[in-house]
Amino acid sequence: MSTNITFHAGSVSAEERPTLLSQKGVTIWFTGLSASGKSTIACALEQHLLHLHKFTYRLDGDNIRFGLNKDLGFDEKSRNENIRRIGEVSKLFADACCITLTAFISPYRADRAVARELHEKAGLAFVEVFVDAPLSVVEQRDPKGLYKKARAGEIKDFTGISAPYEAPESPEIHIKTDECDVTEAVRRITAYLSEKSFI
Ligand SMILES: Nc1ncnc2c1ncn2[C@@H]1O[C@H](COP(=O)(O)OP(=O)(O)OP(=O)(O)O)[C@@H](O)[C@H]1O
Ligand SMILES: [Mg+2]
């Protein structure tokens, strides 16, 4: 870490920015197995919020790995670093008063805790959404054919098959996508955001 650096104070206070922009920032952190429905729900939610004219942006796993995180693999250390960077980036977006949606498997509880802590230390809200479906269901869905490849041993460190997934213990929102459709999931998350005065 560099030592000759000094944090530059903001142009407006942390309280002033949301008032000036008429919007509070928040990070909605989706976590769950591959094919559980994180991207599907985050996309539908993003669309819904944009149509309400809310400043909203989605940071999505594969997309980020094409750019910012293209130097990272899927071993445990790389996954830690992947989520550390996303935690930092989502914090910046939330600080800019954006409703920030992150859709990453983020399999490790400790990594998600670091992202939450980063936000909370900065006075920013962090909403963890557990997108939950049994392995048998996601394996049946397999929209990218990844489970098939993982079972055949063609992909190593695959979450749920050859790498762990640590389910959240107390997520703000728990969506079982084998029981609840996308529309209902969006309705539940927007109800939460509305109750907490984010929208
Ligand atoms: N209730 C539901 N909610 C979300 N997706 C569902 C639901 N029911 C079925 N699906 C289907 O499950 C699949 C979920 O794929 P999606 O890409 O959203 O998963 P993901 O969690 O983002 O996976 P990855 O971690 O690989 O990016 C899609 O094909 C979607 O149509
Ligand atoms: Mg996805």
Short mmCIF file of C-alpha atoms and ligand atoms in Angstrom, two decimals:
data_model
loop_
_atom_site.label_atom_id
_atom_site.label_comp_id
_atom_site.label_asym_id
_atom_site.label_seq_id
_atom_site.Cartn_x
_atom_site.Cartn_y
_atom_site.Cartn_z
CA MET A 1 0.00 0.00 0.00
CA SER A 2 1.26 3.52 -0.84
CA THR A 3 2.17 5.73 2.07
CA ASN A 4 2.52 9.18 0.49
CA ILE A 5 -1.20 9.62 -0.12
CA THR A 6 -3.74 11.91 1.51
CA PHE A 7 -7.50 11.56 1.26
CA HIS A 8 -9.04 14.61 -0.41
CA ALA A 9 -12.18 15.92 1.29
CA GLY A 10 -15.43 15.98 -0.69
CA SER A 11 -16.85 19.04 -2.48
CA VAL A 12 -20.16 18.64 -0.67
CA SER A 13 -20.95 16.81 2.55
CA ALA A 14 -22.17 13.22 2.62
CA GLU A 15 -25.63 14.50 3.62
CA GLU A 16 -25.79 17.23 0.98
CA ARG A 17 -25.26 15.08 -2.11
CA PRO A 18 -28.42 12.93 -1.72
CA THR A 19 -30.44 16.06 -0.97
CA LEU A 20 -29.13 17.84 -4.07
CA LEU A 21 -29.72 14.79 -6.25
CA SER A 22 -33.00 13.75 -4.56
CA GLN A 23 -31.76 10.19 -4.26
CA LYS A 24 -29.99 8.12 -1.62
CA GLY A 25 -27.38 5.58 -2.68
CA VAL A 26 -27.65 1.93 -1.73
CA THR A 27 -25.99 -1.30 -2.80
CA ILE A 28 -28.22 -4.28 -3.41
CA TRP A 29 -25.90 -7.26 -3.24
CA PHE A 30 -27.25 -10.39 -4.93
CA THR A 31 -25.55 -13.65 -3.96
CA GLY A 32 -26.32 -17.24 -4.93
CA LEU A 33 -25.27 -20.22 -7.01
CA SER A 34 -24.69 -19.92 -10.74
CA ALA A 35 -28.11 -20.03 -12.49
CA SER A 36 -29.95 -19.21 -9.26
CA GLY A 37 -31.28 -16.08 -11.03
CA LYS A 38 -29.10 -13.17 -9.84
CA SER A 39 -28.62 -11.58 -13.27
CA THR A 40 -32.20 -12.26 -14.34
CA ILE A 41 -33.68 -10.59 -11.25
CA ALA A 42 -31.09 -7.76 -11.17
CA CYS A 43 -31.82 -6.97 -14.86
CA ALA A 44 -35.57 -6.90 -14.28
CA LEU A 45 -35.12 -4.74 -11.19
CA GLU A 46 -32.77 -2.37 -13.03
CA GLN A 47 -35.30 -1.98 -15.82
CA HIS A 48 -38.11 -1.31 -13.34
CA LEU A 49 -36.11 1.30 -11.41
CA LEU A 50 -34.90 3.05 -14.58
CA HIS A 51 -38.51 3.36 -15.71
CA LEU A 52 -39.17 5.08 -12.38
CA HIS A 53 -36.35 7.48 -13.45
CA LYS A 54 -34.06 6.31 -10.65
CA PHE A 55 -30.30 6.51 -11.10
CA THR A 56 -29.56 2.77 -11.18
CA TYR A 57 -26.66 0.66 -12.40
CA ARG A 58 -25.90 -3.05 -12.43
CA LEU A 59 -22.45 -4.53 -11.90
CA ASP A 60 -22.67 -8.08 -13.18
CA GLY A 61 -20.22 -10.97 -12.76
CA ASP A 62 -19.31 -12.00 -16.28
CA ASN A 63 -19.39 -8.41 -17.61
CA ILE A 64 -16.93 -7.20 -14.98
CA ARG A 65 -14.64 -10.13 -15.71
CA PHE A 66 -14.41 -8.93 -19.33
CA GLY A 67 -12.90 -5.63 -18.13
CA LEU A 68 -11.96 -4.48 -14.63
CA ASN A 69 -11.34 -8.02 -13.35
CA LYS A 70 -10.09 -9.73 -16.50
CA ASP A 71 -6.83 -10.56 -14.76
CA LEU A 72 -8.59 -12.76 -12.17
CA GLY A 73 -9.40 -16.47 -12.19
CA PHE A 74 -11.71 -18.57 -10.01
CA ASP A 75 -9.39 -19.92 -7.32
CA GLU A 76 -10.17 -18.79 -3.78
CA LYS A 77 -7.66 -15.90 -3.73
CA SER A 78 -8.89 -14.55 -7.08
CA ARG A 79 -12.50 -14.78 -5.94
CA ASN A 80 -11.57 -12.84 -2.77
CA GLU A 81 -9.93 -10.13 -4.90
CA ASN A 82 -12.85 -10.12 -7.37
CA ILE A 83 -15.30 -9.39 -4.58
CA ARG A 84 -12.96 -6.94 -2.82
CA ARG A 85 -12.84 -4.81 -5.99
CA ILE A 86 -16.59 -5.05 -6.53
CA GLY A 87 -17.13 -4.05 -2.91
CA GLU A 88 -15.00 -0.94 -3.47
CA VAL A 89 -16.60 -0.07 -6.81
CA SER A 90 -20.15 -0.56 -5.55
CA LYS A 91 -19.33 1.63 -2.56
CA LEU A 92 -18.24 4.41 -4.92
CA PHE A 93 -21.45 4.05 -6.95
CA ALA A 94 -23.57 4.08 -3.80
CA ASP A 95 -21.65 7.13 -2.57
CA ALA A 96 -22.54 8.79 -5.89
CA CYS A 97 -26.22 8.19 -4.88
CA CYS A 98 -26.74 5.34 -7.30
CA ILE A 99 -29.00 2.37 -6.61
CA THR A 100 -26.24 -0.13 -7.31
CA LEU A 101 -27.06 -3.73 -8.11
CA THR A 102 -24.28 -6.31 -7.89
CA ALA A 103 -24.82 -9.81 -9.29
CA PHE A 104 -21.91 -12.05 -8.34
CA ILE A 105 -21.92 -15.56 -6.92
CA SER A 106 -19.77 -14.13 -4.09
CA PRO A 107 -19.57 -17.54 -2.43
CA TYR A 108 -17.60 -16.61 0.68
CA ARG A 109 -19.35 -15.15 3.72
CA ALA A 110 -16.19 -13.31 4.80
CA ASP A 111 -15.88 -11.54 1.42
CA ARG A 112 -19.50 -10.39 1.57
CA ALA A 113 -18.92 -9.22 5.15
CA VAL A 114 -15.97 -7.11 3.95
CA ALA A 115 -18.16 -5.48 1.27
CA ARG A 116 -20.88 -4.79 3.83
CA GLU A 117 -18.41 -3.31 6.29
CA LEU A 118 -16.93 -1.02 3.64
CA HIS A 119 -20.39 0.39 2.99
CA GLU A 120 -21.46 0.65 6.59
CA LYS A 121 -18.24 2.41 7.61
CA ALA A 122 -19.00 5.00 4.93
CA GLY A 123 -22.59 5.37 6.18
CA LEU A 124 -23.98 3.66 3.08
CA ALA A 125 -26.72 1.05 3.07
CA PHE A 126 -26.00 -2.52 2.02
CA VAL A 127 -28.85 -4.88 1.25
CA GLU A 128 -27.93 -8.52 0.84
CA VAL A 129 -30.32 -10.53 -1.33
CA PHE A 130 -29.93 -14.30 -1.15
CA VAL A 131 -31.03 -15.69 -4.51
CA ASP A 132 -31.66 -19.22 -3.44
CA ALA A 133 -32.43 -22.36 -5.43
CA PRO A 134 -31.41 -25.96 -4.72
CA LEU A 135 -28.42 -27.35 -6.62
CA SER A 136 -30.73 -29.87 -8.33
CA VAL A 137 -32.81 -26.99 -9.75
CA VAL A 138 -29.91 -24.81 -10.94
CA GLU A 139 -28.24 -27.84 -12.44
CA GLN A 140 -31.43 -28.60 -14.34
CA ARG A 141 -31.62 -24.97 -15.60
CA ASP A 142 -27.94 -24.78 -16.55
CA PRO A 143 -28.47 -21.89 -19.06
CA LYS A 144 -24.75 -21.59 -19.83
CA GLY A 145 -24.02 -25.35 -19.82
CA LEU A 146 -21.51 -24.79 -17.02
CA TYR A 147 -22.78 -27.45 -14.59
CA LYS A 148 -22.54 -30.05 -17.32
CA LYS A 149 -18.93 -29.05 -17.97
CA ALA A 150 -18.15 -28.96 -14.23
CA ARG A 151 -19.59 -32.46 -13.72
CA ALA A 152 -17.47 -33.66 -16.65
CA GLY A 153 -14.40 -32.21 -14.90
CA GLU A 154 -13.86 -29.60 -17.63
CA ILE A 155 -14.15 -26.66 -15.19
CA LYS A 156 -12.37 -26.74 -11.88
CA ASP A 157 -13.31 -24.74 -8.76
CA PHE A 158 -16.97 -24.60 -9.82
CA THR A 159 -19.24 -23.32 -7.03
CA GLY A 160 -21.62 -25.97 -5.74
CA ILE A 161 -19.73 -28.80 -7.45
CA SER A 162 -16.04 -28.49 -6.69
CA ALA A 163 -15.91 -25.19 -4.73
CA PRO A 164 -17.96 -24.14 -1.70
CA TYR A 165 -20.95 -21.81 -1.48
CA GLU A 166 -21.51 -20.30 1.95
CA ALA A 167 -25.16 -19.27 2.19
CA PRO A 168 -25.96 -15.99 3.96
CA GLU A 169 -27.05 -16.41 7.58
CA SER A 170 -29.18 -13.28 7.84
CA PRO A 171 -29.73 -11.65 4.45
CA GLU A 172 -32.05 -8.64 4.33
CA ILE A 173 -34.04 -10.44 1.60
CA HIS A 174 -34.27 -14.18 0.86
CA ILE A 175 -35.76 -15.15 -2.50
CA LYS A 176 -36.36 -18.80 -3.34
CA THR A 177 -36.42 -18.76 -7.11
CA ASP A 178 -37.88 -22.25 -7.38
CA GLU A 179 -41.00 -20.87 -5.64
CA CYS A 180 -41.07 -17.16 -6.54
CA ASP A 181 -41.08 -15.82 -10.13
CA VAL A 182 -39.06 -12.83 -11.39
CA THR A 183 -41.98 -10.37 -11.17
CA GLU A 184 -42.63 -11.31 -7.56
CA ALA A 185 -38.90 -11.05 -6.74
CA VAL A 186 -38.79 -7.51 -8.17
CA ARG A 187 -41.94 -6.63 -6.26
CA ARG A 188 -40.43 -7.83 -2.98
CA ILE A 189 -37.19 -5.90 -3.46
CA THR A 190 -38.93 -2.69 -4.50
CA ALA A 191 -41.27 -3.02 -1.50
CA TYR A 192 -38.19 -3.20 0.72
CA LEU A 193 -36.58 -0.18 -0.98
CA SER A 194 -39.80 1.77 -0.64
CA GLU A 195 -40.21 0.84 3.05
CA LYS A 196 -36.64 2.07 3.69
CA SER A 197 -37.27 5.29 1.69
CA PHE A 198 -34.74 4.57 -1.08
CA ILE A 199 -37.44 4.97 -3.72
N1 LIG B 1 -37.82 -17.32 -10.46
C1 LIG B 1 -36.75 -17.16 -11.23
N2 LIG B 1 -35.91 -16.12 -11.02
C2 LIG B 1 -34.82 -15.96 -11.78
N3 LIG B 1 -34.46 -16.79 -12.80
C3 LIG B 1 -35.26 -17.85 -13.04
C4 LIG B 1 -36.42 -18.09 -12.28
N4 LIG B 1 -37.00 -19.19 -12.74
C5 LIG B 1 -36.25 -19.65 -13.77
N5 LIG B 1 -35.20 -18.83 -13.97
C6 LIG B 1 -34.18 -19.06 -15.00
O1 LIG B 1 -32.97 -19.39 -14.34
C7 LIG B 1 -31.86 -18.89 -15.07
C8 LIG B 1 -31.05 -17.97 -14.16
O2 LIG B 1 -29.91 -17.54 -14.87
P1 LIG B 1 -29.08 -16.25 -14.45
O3 LIG B 1 -28.12 -16.00 -15.55
O4 LIG B 1 -29.99 -15.15 -14.04
O5 LIG B 1 -28.34 -16.80 -13.15
P2 LIG B 1 -27.13 -16.14 -12.33
O6 LIG B 1 -27.48 -16.37 -10.90
O7 LIG B 1 -26.88 -14.77 -12.78
O8 LIG B 1 -25.92 -17.11 -12.72
P3 LIG B 1 -24.35 -16.77 -12.90
O9 LIG B 1 -23.77 -16.74 -11.52
O10 LIG B 1 -23.84 -17.93 -13.70
O11 LIG B 1 -24.21 -15.47 -13.61
C9 LIG B 1 -32.40 -18.14 -16.28
O12 LIG B 1 -32.39 -19.01 -17.38
C10 LIG B 1 -33.84 -17.82 -15.83
O13 LIG B 1 -34.71 -17.69 -16.93
MG MG B 2 -25.25 -13.81 -13.70
#
